[in-house]
Short mmCIF file of C-alpha atoms and ligand atoms in Angstrom, two decimals:
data_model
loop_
_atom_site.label_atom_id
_atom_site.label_comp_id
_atom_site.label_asym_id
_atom_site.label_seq_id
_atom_site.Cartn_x
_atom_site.Cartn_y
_atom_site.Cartn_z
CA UNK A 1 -14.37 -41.29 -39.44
CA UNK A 2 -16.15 -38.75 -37.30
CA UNK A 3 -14.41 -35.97 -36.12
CA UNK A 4 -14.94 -32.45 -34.52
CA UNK A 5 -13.29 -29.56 -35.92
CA UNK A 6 -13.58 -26.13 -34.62
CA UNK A 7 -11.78 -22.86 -35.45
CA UNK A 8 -10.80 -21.08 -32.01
CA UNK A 9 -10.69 -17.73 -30.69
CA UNK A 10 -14.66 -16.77 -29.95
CA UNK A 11 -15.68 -15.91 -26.51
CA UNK A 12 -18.77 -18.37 -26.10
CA UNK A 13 -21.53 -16.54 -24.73
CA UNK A 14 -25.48 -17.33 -23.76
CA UNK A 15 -27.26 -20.06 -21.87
CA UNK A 16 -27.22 -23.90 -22.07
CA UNK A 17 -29.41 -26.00 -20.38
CA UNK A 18 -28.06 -29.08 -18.29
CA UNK A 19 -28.93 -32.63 -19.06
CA UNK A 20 -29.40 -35.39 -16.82
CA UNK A 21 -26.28 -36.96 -14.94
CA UNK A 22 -25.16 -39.58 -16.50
CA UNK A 23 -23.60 -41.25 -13.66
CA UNK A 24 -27.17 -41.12 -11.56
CA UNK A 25 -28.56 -42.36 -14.44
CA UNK A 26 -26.70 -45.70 -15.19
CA UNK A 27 -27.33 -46.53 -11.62
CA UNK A 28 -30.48 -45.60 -11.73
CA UNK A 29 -31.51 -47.20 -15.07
CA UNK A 30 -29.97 -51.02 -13.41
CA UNK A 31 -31.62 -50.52 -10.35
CA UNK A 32 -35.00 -50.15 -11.96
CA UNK A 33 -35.06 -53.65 -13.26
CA UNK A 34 -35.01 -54.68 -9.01
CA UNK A 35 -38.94 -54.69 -9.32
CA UNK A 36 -41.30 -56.65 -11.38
CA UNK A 37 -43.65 -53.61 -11.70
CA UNK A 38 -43.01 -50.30 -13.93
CA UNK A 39 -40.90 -47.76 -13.18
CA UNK A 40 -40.45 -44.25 -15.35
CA UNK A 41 -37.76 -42.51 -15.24
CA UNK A 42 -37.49 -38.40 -16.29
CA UNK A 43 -34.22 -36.71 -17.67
CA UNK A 44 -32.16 -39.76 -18.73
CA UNK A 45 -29.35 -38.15 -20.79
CA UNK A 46 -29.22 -39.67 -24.61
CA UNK A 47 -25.74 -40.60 -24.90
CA UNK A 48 -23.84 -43.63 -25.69
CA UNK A 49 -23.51 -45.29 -22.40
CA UNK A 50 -27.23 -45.11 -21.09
CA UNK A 51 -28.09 -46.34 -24.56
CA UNK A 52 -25.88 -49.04 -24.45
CA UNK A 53 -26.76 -49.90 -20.44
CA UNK A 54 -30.68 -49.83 -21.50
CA UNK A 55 -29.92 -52.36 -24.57
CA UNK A 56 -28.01 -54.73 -22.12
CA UNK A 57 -31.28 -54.78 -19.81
CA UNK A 58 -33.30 -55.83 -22.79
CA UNK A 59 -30.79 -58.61 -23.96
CA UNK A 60 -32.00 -60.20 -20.43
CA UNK A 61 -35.41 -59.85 -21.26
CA UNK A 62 -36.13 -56.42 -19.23
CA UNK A 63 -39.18 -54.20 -20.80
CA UNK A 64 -37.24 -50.60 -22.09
CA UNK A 65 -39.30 -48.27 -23.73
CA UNK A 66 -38.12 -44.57 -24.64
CA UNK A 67 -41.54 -42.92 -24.18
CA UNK A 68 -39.53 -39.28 -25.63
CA UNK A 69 -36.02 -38.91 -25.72
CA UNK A 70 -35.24 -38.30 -22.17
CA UNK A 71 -38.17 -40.30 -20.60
CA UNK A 72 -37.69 -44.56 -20.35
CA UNK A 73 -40.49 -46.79 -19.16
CA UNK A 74 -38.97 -50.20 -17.42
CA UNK A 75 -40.11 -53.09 -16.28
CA UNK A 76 -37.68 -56.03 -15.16
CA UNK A 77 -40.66 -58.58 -14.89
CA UNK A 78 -39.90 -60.46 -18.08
CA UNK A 79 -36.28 -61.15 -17.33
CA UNK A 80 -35.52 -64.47 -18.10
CA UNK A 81 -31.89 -64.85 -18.36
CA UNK A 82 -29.17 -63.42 -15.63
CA UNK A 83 -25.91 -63.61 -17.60
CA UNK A 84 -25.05 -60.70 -19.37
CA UNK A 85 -23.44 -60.75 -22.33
CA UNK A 86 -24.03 -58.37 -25.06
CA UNK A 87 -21.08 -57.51 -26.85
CA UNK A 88 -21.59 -53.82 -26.12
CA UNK A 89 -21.95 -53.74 -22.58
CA UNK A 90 -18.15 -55.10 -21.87
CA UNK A 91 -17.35 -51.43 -23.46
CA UNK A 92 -18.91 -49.37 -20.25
CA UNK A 93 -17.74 -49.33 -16.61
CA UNK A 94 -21.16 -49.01 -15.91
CA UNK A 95 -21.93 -52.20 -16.86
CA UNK A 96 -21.08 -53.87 -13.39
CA UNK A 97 -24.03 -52.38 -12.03
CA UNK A 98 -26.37 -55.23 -13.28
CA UNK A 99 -24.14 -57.26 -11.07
CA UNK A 100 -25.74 -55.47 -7.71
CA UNK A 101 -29.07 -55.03 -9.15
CA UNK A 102 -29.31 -58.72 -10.36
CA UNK A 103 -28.14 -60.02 -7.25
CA UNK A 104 -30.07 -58.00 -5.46
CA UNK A 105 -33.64 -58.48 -6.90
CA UNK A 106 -32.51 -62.57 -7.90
CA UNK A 107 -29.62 -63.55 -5.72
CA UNK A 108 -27.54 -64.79 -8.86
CA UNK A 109 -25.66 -62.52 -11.57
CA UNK A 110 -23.50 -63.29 -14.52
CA UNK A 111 -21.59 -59.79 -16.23
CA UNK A 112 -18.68 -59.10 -17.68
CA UNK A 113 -16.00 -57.61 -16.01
CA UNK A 114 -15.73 -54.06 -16.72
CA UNK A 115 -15.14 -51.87 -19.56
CA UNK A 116 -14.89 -47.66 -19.77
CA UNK A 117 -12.14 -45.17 -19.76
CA UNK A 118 -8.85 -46.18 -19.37
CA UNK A 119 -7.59 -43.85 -16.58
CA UNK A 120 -5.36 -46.56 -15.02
CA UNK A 121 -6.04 -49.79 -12.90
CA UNK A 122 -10.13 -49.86 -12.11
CA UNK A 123 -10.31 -52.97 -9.51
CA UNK A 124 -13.27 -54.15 -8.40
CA UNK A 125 -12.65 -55.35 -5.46
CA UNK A 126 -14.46 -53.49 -3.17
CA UNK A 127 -17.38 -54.00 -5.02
CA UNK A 128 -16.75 -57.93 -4.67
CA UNK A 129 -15.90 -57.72 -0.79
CA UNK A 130 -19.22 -56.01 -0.55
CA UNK A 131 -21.47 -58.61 -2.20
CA UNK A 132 -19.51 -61.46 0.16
CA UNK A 133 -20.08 -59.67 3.03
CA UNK A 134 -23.68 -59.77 2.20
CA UNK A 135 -23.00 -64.20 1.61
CA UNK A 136 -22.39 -64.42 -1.87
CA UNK A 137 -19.71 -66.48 -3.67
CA UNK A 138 -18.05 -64.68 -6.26
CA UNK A 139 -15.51 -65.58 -8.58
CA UNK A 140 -14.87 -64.05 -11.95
CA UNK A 141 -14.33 -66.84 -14.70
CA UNK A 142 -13.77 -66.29 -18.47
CA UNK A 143 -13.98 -62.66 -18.12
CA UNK A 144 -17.05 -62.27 -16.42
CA UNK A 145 -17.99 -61.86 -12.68
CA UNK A 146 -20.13 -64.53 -11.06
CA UNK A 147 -22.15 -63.76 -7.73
CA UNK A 148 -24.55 -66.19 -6.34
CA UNK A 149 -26.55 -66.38 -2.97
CA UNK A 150 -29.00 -68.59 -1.29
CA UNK A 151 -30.05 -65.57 0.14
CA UNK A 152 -28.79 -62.35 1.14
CA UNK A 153 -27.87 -61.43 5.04
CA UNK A 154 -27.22 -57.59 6.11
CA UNK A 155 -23.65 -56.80 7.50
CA UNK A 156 -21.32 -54.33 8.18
CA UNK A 157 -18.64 -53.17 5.46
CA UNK A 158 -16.15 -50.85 5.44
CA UNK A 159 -14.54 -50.10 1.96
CA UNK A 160 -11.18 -50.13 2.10
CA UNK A 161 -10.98 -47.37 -0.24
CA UNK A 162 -14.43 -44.54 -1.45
CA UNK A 163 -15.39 -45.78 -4.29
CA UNK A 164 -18.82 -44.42 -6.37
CA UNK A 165 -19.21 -47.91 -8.39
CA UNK A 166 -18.27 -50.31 -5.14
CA UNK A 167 -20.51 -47.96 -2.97
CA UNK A 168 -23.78 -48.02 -5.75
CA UNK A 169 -23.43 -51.45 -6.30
CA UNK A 170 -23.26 -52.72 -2.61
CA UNK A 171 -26.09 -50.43 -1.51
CA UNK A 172 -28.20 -52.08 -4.52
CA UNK A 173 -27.30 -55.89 -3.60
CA UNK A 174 -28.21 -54.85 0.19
CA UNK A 175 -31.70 -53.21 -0.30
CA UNK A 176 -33.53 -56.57 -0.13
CA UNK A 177 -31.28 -58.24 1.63
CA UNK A 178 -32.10 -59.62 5.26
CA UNK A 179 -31.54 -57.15 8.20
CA UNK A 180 -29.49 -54.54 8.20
CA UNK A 181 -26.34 -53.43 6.25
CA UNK A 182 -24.26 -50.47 7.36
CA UNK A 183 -21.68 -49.16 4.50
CA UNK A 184 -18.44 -47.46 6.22
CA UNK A 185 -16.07 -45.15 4.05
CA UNK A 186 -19.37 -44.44 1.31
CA UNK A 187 -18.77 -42.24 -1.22
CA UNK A 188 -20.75 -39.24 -1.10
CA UNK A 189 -21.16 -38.65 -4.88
CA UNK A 190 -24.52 -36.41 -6.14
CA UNK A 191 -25.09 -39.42 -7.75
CA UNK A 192 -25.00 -41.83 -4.88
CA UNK A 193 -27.47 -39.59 -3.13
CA UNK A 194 -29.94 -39.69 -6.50
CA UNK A 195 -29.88 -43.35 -6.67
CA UNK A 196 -30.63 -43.81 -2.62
CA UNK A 197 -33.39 -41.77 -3.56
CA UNK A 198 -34.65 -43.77 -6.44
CA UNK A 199 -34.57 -46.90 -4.37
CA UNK A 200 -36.55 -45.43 -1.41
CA UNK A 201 -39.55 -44.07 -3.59
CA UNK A 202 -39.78 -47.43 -4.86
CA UNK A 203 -39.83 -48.76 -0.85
CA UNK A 204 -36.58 -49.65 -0.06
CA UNK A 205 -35.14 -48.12 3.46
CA UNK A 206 -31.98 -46.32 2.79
CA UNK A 207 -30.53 -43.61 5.22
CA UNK A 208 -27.52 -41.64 5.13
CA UNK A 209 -26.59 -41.43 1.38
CA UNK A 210 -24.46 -38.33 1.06
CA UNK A 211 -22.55 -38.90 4.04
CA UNK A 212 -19.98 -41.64 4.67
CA UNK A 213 -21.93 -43.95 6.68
CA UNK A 214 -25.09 -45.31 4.83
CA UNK A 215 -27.89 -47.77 6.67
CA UNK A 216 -29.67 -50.01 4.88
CA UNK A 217 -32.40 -51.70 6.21
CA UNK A 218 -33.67 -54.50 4.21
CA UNK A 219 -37.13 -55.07 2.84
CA UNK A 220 -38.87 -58.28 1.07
CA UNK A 221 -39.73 -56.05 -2.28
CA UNK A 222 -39.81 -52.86 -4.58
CA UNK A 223 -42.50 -51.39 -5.85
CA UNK A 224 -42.97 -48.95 -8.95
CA UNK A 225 -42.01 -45.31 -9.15
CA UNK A 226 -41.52 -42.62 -11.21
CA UNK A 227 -38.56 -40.15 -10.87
CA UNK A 228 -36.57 -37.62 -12.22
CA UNK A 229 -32.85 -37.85 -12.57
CA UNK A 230 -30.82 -34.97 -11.32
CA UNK A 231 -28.47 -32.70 -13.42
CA UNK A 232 -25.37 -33.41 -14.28
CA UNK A 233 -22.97 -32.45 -12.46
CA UNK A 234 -19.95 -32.53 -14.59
CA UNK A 235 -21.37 -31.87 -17.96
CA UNK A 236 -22.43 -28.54 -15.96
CA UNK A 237 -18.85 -28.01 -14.79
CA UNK A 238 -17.80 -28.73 -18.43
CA UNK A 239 -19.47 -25.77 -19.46
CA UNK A 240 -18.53 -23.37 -16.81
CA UNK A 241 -15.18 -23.64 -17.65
CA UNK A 242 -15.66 -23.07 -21.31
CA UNK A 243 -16.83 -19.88 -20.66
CA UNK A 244 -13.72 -19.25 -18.43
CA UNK A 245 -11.18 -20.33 -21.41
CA UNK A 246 -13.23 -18.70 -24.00
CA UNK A 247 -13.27 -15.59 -21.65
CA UNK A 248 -16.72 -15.78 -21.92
CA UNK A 249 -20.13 -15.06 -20.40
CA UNK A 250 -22.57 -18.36 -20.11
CA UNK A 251 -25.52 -19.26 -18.59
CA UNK A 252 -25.49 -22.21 -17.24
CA UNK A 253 -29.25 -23.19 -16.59
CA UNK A 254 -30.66 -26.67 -15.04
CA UNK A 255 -28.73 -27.13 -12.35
CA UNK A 256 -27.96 -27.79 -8.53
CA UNK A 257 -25.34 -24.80 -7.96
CA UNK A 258 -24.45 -26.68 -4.16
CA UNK A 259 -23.26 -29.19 -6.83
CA UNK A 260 -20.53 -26.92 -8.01
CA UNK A 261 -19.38 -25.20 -5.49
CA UNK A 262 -15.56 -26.84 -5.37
CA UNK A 263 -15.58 -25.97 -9.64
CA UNK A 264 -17.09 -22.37 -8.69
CA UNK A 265 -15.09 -21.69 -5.60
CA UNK A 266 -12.07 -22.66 -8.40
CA UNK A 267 -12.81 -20.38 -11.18
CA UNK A 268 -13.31 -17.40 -8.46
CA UNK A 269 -10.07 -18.16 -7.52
CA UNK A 270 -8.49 -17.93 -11.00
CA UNK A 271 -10.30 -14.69 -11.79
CA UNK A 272 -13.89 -15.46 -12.99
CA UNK A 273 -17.25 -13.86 -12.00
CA UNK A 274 -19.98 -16.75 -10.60
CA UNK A 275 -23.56 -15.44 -10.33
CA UNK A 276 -25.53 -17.95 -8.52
CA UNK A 277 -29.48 -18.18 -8.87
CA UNK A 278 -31.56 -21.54 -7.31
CA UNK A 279 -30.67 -23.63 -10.43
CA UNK A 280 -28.40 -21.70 -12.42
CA UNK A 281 -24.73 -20.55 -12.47
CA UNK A 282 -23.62 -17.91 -14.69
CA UNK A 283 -19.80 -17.96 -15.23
CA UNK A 284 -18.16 -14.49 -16.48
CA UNK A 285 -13.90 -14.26 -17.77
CA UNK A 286 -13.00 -10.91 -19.38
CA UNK A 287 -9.26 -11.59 -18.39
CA UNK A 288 -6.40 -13.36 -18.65
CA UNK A 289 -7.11 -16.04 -15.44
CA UNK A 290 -4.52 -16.44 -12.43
CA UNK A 291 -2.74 -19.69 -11.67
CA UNK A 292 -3.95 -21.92 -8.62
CA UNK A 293 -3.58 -25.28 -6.94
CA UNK A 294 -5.81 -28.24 -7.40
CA UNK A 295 -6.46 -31.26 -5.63
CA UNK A 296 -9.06 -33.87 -7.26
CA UNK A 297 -10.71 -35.72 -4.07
CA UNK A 298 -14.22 -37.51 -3.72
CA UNK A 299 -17.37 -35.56 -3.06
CA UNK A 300 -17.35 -32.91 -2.17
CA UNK A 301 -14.04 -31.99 -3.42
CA UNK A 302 -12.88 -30.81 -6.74
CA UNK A 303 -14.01 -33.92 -8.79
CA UNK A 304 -11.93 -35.94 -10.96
CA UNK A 305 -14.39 -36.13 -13.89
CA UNK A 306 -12.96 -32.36 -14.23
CA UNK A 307 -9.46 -32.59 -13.79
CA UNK A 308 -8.88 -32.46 -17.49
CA UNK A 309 -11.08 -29.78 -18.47
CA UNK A 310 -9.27 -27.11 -15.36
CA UNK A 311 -5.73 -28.19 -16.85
CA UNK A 312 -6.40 -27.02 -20.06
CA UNK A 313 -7.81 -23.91 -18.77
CA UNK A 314 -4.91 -23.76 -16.17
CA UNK A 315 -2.64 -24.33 -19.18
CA UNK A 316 -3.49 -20.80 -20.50
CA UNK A 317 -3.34 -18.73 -17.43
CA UNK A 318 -0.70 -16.89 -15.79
CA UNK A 319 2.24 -18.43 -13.79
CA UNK A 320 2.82 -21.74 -12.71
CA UNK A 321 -0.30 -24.25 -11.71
CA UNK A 322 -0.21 -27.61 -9.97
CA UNK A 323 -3.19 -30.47 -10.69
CA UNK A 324 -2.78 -33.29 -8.41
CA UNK A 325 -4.81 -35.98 -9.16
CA UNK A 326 -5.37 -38.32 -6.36
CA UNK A 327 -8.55 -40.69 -7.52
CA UNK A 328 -7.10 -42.03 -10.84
CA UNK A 329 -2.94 -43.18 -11.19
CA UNK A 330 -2.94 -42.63 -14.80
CA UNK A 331 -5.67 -39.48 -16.19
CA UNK A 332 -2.98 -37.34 -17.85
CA UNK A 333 -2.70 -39.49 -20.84
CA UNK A 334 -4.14 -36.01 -22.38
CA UNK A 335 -0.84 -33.99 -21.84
CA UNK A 336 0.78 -35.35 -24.98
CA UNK A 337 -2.39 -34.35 -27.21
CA UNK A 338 -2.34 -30.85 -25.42
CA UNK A 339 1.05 -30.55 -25.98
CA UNK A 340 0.39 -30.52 -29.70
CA UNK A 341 -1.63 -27.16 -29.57
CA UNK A 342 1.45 -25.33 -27.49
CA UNK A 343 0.80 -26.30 -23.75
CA UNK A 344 3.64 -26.52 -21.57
CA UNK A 345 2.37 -29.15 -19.12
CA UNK A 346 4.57 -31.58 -17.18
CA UNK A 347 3.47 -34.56 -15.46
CA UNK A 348 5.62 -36.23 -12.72
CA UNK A 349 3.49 -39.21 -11.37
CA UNK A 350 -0.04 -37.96 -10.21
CA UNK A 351 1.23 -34.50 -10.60
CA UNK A 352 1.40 -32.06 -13.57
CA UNK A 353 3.29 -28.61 -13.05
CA UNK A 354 1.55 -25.88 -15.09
CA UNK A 355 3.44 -23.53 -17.09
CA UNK A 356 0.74 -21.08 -18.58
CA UNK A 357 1.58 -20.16 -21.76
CA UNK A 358 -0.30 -16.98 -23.54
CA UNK A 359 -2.26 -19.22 -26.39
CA UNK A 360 -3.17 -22.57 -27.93
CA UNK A 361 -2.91 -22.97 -31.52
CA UNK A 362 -4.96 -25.56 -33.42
CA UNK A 363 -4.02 -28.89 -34.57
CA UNK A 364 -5.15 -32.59 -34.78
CA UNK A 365 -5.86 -34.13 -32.04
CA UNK A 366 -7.24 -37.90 -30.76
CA UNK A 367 -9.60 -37.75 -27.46
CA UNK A 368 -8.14 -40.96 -25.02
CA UNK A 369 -11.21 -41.02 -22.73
CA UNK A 370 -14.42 -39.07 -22.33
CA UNK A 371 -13.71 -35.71 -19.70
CA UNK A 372 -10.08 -36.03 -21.62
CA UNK A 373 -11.85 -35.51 -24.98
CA UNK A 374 -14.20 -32.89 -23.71
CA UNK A 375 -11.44 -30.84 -22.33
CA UNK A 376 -9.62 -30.95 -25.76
CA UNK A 377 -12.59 -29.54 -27.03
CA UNK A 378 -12.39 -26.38 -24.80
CA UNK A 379 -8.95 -26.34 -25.49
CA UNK A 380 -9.62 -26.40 -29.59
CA UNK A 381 -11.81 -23.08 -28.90
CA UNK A 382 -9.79 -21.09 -27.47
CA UNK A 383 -6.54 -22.32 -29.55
CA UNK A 384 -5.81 -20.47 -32.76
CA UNK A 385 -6.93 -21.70 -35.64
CA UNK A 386 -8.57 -25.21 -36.98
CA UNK A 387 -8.49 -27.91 -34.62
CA UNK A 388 -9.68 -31.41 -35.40
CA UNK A 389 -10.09 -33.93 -33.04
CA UNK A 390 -10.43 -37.58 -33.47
CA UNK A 391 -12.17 -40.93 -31.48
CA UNK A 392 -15.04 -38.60 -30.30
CA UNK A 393 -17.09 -42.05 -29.56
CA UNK A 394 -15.89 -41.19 -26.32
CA UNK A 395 -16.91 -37.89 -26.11
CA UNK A 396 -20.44 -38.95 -27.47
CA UNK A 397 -20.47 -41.57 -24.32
CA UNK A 398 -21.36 -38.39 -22.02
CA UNK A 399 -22.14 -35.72 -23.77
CA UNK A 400 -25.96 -34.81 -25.33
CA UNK A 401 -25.58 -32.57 -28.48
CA UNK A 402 -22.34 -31.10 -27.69
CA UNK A 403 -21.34 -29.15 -30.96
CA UNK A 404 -24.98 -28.21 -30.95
CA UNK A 405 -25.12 -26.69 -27.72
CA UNK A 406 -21.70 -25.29 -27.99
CA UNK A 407 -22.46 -23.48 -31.34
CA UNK A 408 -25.68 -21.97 -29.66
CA UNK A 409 -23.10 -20.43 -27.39
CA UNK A 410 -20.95 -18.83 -30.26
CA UNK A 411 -18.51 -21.75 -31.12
CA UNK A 412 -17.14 -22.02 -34.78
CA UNK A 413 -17.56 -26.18 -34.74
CA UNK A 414 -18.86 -28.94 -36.72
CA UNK A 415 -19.09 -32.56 -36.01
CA UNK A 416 -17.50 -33.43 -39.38
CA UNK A 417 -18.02 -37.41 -41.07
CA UNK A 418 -14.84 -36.93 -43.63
CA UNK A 419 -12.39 -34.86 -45.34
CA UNK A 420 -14.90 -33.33 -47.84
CA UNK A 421 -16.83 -32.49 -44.99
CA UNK A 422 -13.76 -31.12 -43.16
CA UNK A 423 -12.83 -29.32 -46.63
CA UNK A 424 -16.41 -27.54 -46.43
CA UNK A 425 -16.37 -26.66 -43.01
CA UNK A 426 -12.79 -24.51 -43.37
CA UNK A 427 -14.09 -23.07 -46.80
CA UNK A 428 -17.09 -22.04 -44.54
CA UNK A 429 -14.58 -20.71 -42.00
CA UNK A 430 -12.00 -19.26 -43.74
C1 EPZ B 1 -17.22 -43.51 -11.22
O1 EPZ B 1 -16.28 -44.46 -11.65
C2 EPZ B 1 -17.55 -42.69 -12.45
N1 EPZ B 1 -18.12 -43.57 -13.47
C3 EPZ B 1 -16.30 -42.01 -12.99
O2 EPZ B 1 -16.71 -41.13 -14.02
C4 EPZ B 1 -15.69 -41.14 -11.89
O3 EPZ B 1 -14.45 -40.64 -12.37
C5 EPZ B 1 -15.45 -41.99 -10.64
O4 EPZ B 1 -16.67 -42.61 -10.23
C6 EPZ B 1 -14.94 -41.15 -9.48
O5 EPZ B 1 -15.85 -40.13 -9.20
C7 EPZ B 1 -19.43 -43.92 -13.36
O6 EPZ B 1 -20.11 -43.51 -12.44
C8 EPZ B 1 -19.97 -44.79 -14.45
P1 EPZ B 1 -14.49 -45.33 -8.21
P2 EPZ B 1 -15.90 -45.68 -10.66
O7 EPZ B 1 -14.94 -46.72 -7.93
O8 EPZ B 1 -17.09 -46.07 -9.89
C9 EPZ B 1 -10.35 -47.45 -7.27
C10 EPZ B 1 -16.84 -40.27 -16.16
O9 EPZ B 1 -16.03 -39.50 -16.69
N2 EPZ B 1 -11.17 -48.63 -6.94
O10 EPZ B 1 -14.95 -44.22 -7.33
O11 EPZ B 1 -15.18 -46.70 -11.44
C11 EPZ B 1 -10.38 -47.08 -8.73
O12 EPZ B 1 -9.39 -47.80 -9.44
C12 EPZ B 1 -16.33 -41.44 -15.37
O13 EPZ B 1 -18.08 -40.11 -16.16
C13 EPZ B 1 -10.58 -49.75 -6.39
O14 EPZ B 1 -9.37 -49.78 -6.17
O15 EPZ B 1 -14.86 -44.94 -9.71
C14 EPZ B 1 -10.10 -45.61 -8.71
O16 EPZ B 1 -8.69 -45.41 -8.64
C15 EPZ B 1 -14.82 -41.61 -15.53
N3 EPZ B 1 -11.34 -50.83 -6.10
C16 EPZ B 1 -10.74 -45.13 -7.41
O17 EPZ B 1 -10.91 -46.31 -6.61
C17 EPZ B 1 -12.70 -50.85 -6.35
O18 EPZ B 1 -13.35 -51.87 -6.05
C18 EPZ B 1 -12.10 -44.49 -7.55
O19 EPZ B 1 -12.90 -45.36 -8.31
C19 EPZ B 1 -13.29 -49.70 -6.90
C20 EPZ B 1 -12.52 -48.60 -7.18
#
């Protein structure tokens, strides 16, 4: 079984560079099967989920060539089949997104309904309310969603509730849809901007990503492109806060610091140094941080893809520290893991109360979801000791080389495949 273990208590310092966002890029990757030419795409993170995504679009007859590791050449002209069904694809939230790009570009999709973390309920119904507004039946039957059109007709939506996935997927079902289609309540995600993007340098007419109105005008067809996805956002913010529970000093490098500014504006408060440069942050803790009050919201508030990884950090500073997390009703599944290495964290519905406690000390640990899994990880390096941490599959799903780039920084860690592994690596430790 493969584990991380890690022995604690180094101050990470040094740069990292930034890979591509992962969340831009499973958006991006579906949409680029909505025309029958080729399309490139730069800086596509190698992790488990855009892997997975990219075999999906092949099972359907897409063309998805890796020209290096971070470069994919597509071309959806060979797609012969519009049900989805690969047995891998059900794993990934992402997955729904060949429902909007399918529908879009062929007016008929077949995919299962969702997979991914399991931070609570993750409806779908604003993404189905979109796609009838546009005049499609939809109906989900035998697990999968069903969306069908004679054709397409602009209209005027407001989403009950922002949503990233409802708000991708609608703006990708409208782009070649007739007339116009104005999306109220939009989320305002990085990644919703990078994928409006995408679609207009292959000739859609998009205006207004990044705010919560977006107009769509749409056109008869999309044309090739090449384009560079932008940096992500939250494996960025990952790292910036390892340097503040390490009491560290890293670079982070490959980045969009107006990005971070609600995870930067955060650590200043709790006591760090931020250095800003035009695409790098460099994140500086020499002491023990302050408490503080957080509030996870949509763009461009303090995202809930790090709520996990500033609780554990909260967990070690002084006084008493609130998280509130408002996006997800059940991402604190962590606590009881945490727990285990000495936190003092309780939650009370959406809400955990803080106590910082003065250190962590290592122990075995299982990673629930993805940012959950990466923030035991930060938590493991600054603990005491040897910690071990098990089900990093979903840690793999969003993070490129992790252990590699966090032993660059300093980090005593291994990504371990069984005990006689584990055995070696806390010989090698002492
Ligand atoms: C995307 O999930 C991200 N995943 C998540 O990141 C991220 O946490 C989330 O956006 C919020 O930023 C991908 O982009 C693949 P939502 P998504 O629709 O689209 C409710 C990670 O760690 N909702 O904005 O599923 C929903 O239940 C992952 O990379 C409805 O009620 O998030 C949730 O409570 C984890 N009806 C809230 O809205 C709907 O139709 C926000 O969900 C859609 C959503």
């Amino acid at each position: 079984m493969e584990q991380y273990a890690m022995k604690g208590g180094v101050p990470l310092v040094g740069e990292v560079e930034i890979g591509g966002a992962k969340n831009a890029a499973l958006a991006i990757l579906a949409a680029a099967i909505m025309t029958d030419e080729t399309v490139v795409v730069e800086n596509v993170p190698d992790v488990r989920d855009t892997n997975v995504l990219m075999k999906a679009m092949e099972s359907v007859g897409a063309t998805v060539v890796k020209t290096d590791r971070h470069t994919v050449k597509i071309n959806g002209y060979q797609i012969d089949n519009l049900v989805i069904d690969d047995e891998h694809i059900k794993k990934i939230r992402a997955s729904y997104y060949l429902l909007g790009a399918l529908l879009g570009k062929y007016k008929h999709a077949e995919v299962p309904l969702p997979g991914g973390c399991n931070l609570g309920t993750r409806a779908i119904d604003q993404h189905l309310k979109g796609f009838r507004a546009l005049g499609a039946d939809v109906r989900v039957e035998h697990g999968f969603v069903i969306a069908e059109a004679n054709k397409l007709k602009g209209n005027h939506i407001f989403m009950d509730k922002v949503s990233v996935g409802a708000t991708i997927n609608v703006m990708m079902a409208a782009v070649m849809a007739e007339g116009k289609t104005v999306i109220e309540n939009a989320a305002k995600e990085p990644h919703v901007v990078d994928l409006a993007n995408f679609l207009n340098s292959m000739g859609a007419n998009i205006k207004g990503a990044g705010t919560d109105v977006i107009r769509i005008n749409g056109v008869n067809r999309l044309h090739k492109t090449e384009y560079a996805i932008i940096p992500d956002q939250i494996e960025a913010g990952t790292y910036m806060m390892a340097a503040a529970i390490t009491k560290g000093d890293i670079m982070v490098k490959n980045v969009i610091p107006k990005h971070l500014e609600c995870i930067s504006a955060k650590l200043i408060e709790i006591g760090c140094e931020i250095e800003e440069s035009d695409d790098a942050v460099r994140v500086v803790a020499s002491k023990r941080l302050n408490n503080t009050q957080v509030k996870t919201l949509p763009y461009p508030g303090f995202p809930t893809d790090m709520q996990p990884q500033m609780t554990v950090t909260l967990g070690l500073s002084s006084g008493i520290s609130i998280v509130t997390e408002s996006i997800f009703d059940n991402r604190f599944k962590y606590v009881d893991e945490l727990a285990r290495m000495g936190a003092d964290v309780k939650v009370e519905g959406n809400t955990a109360i803080i106590s910082g406690v003065n250190k962590y000390t290592g122990a075995s640990v299982s990673a629930p979801d993805l940012r959950a899994g990466a923030a035991l990880v930060l938590a493991g390096l600054a603990a005491e000791g040897l910690t071990v941490i098990d089900d990093i599959k979903y840690i793999e799903r969003g993070y490129e080389d992790f252990p590699e780039k966090l032993k660059h920084l300093g980090a005593h860690m291994e990504k371990v495949e069984s005990d006689k592994d584990l055995r070696k690596f806390e010989m090698k430790i002492g």
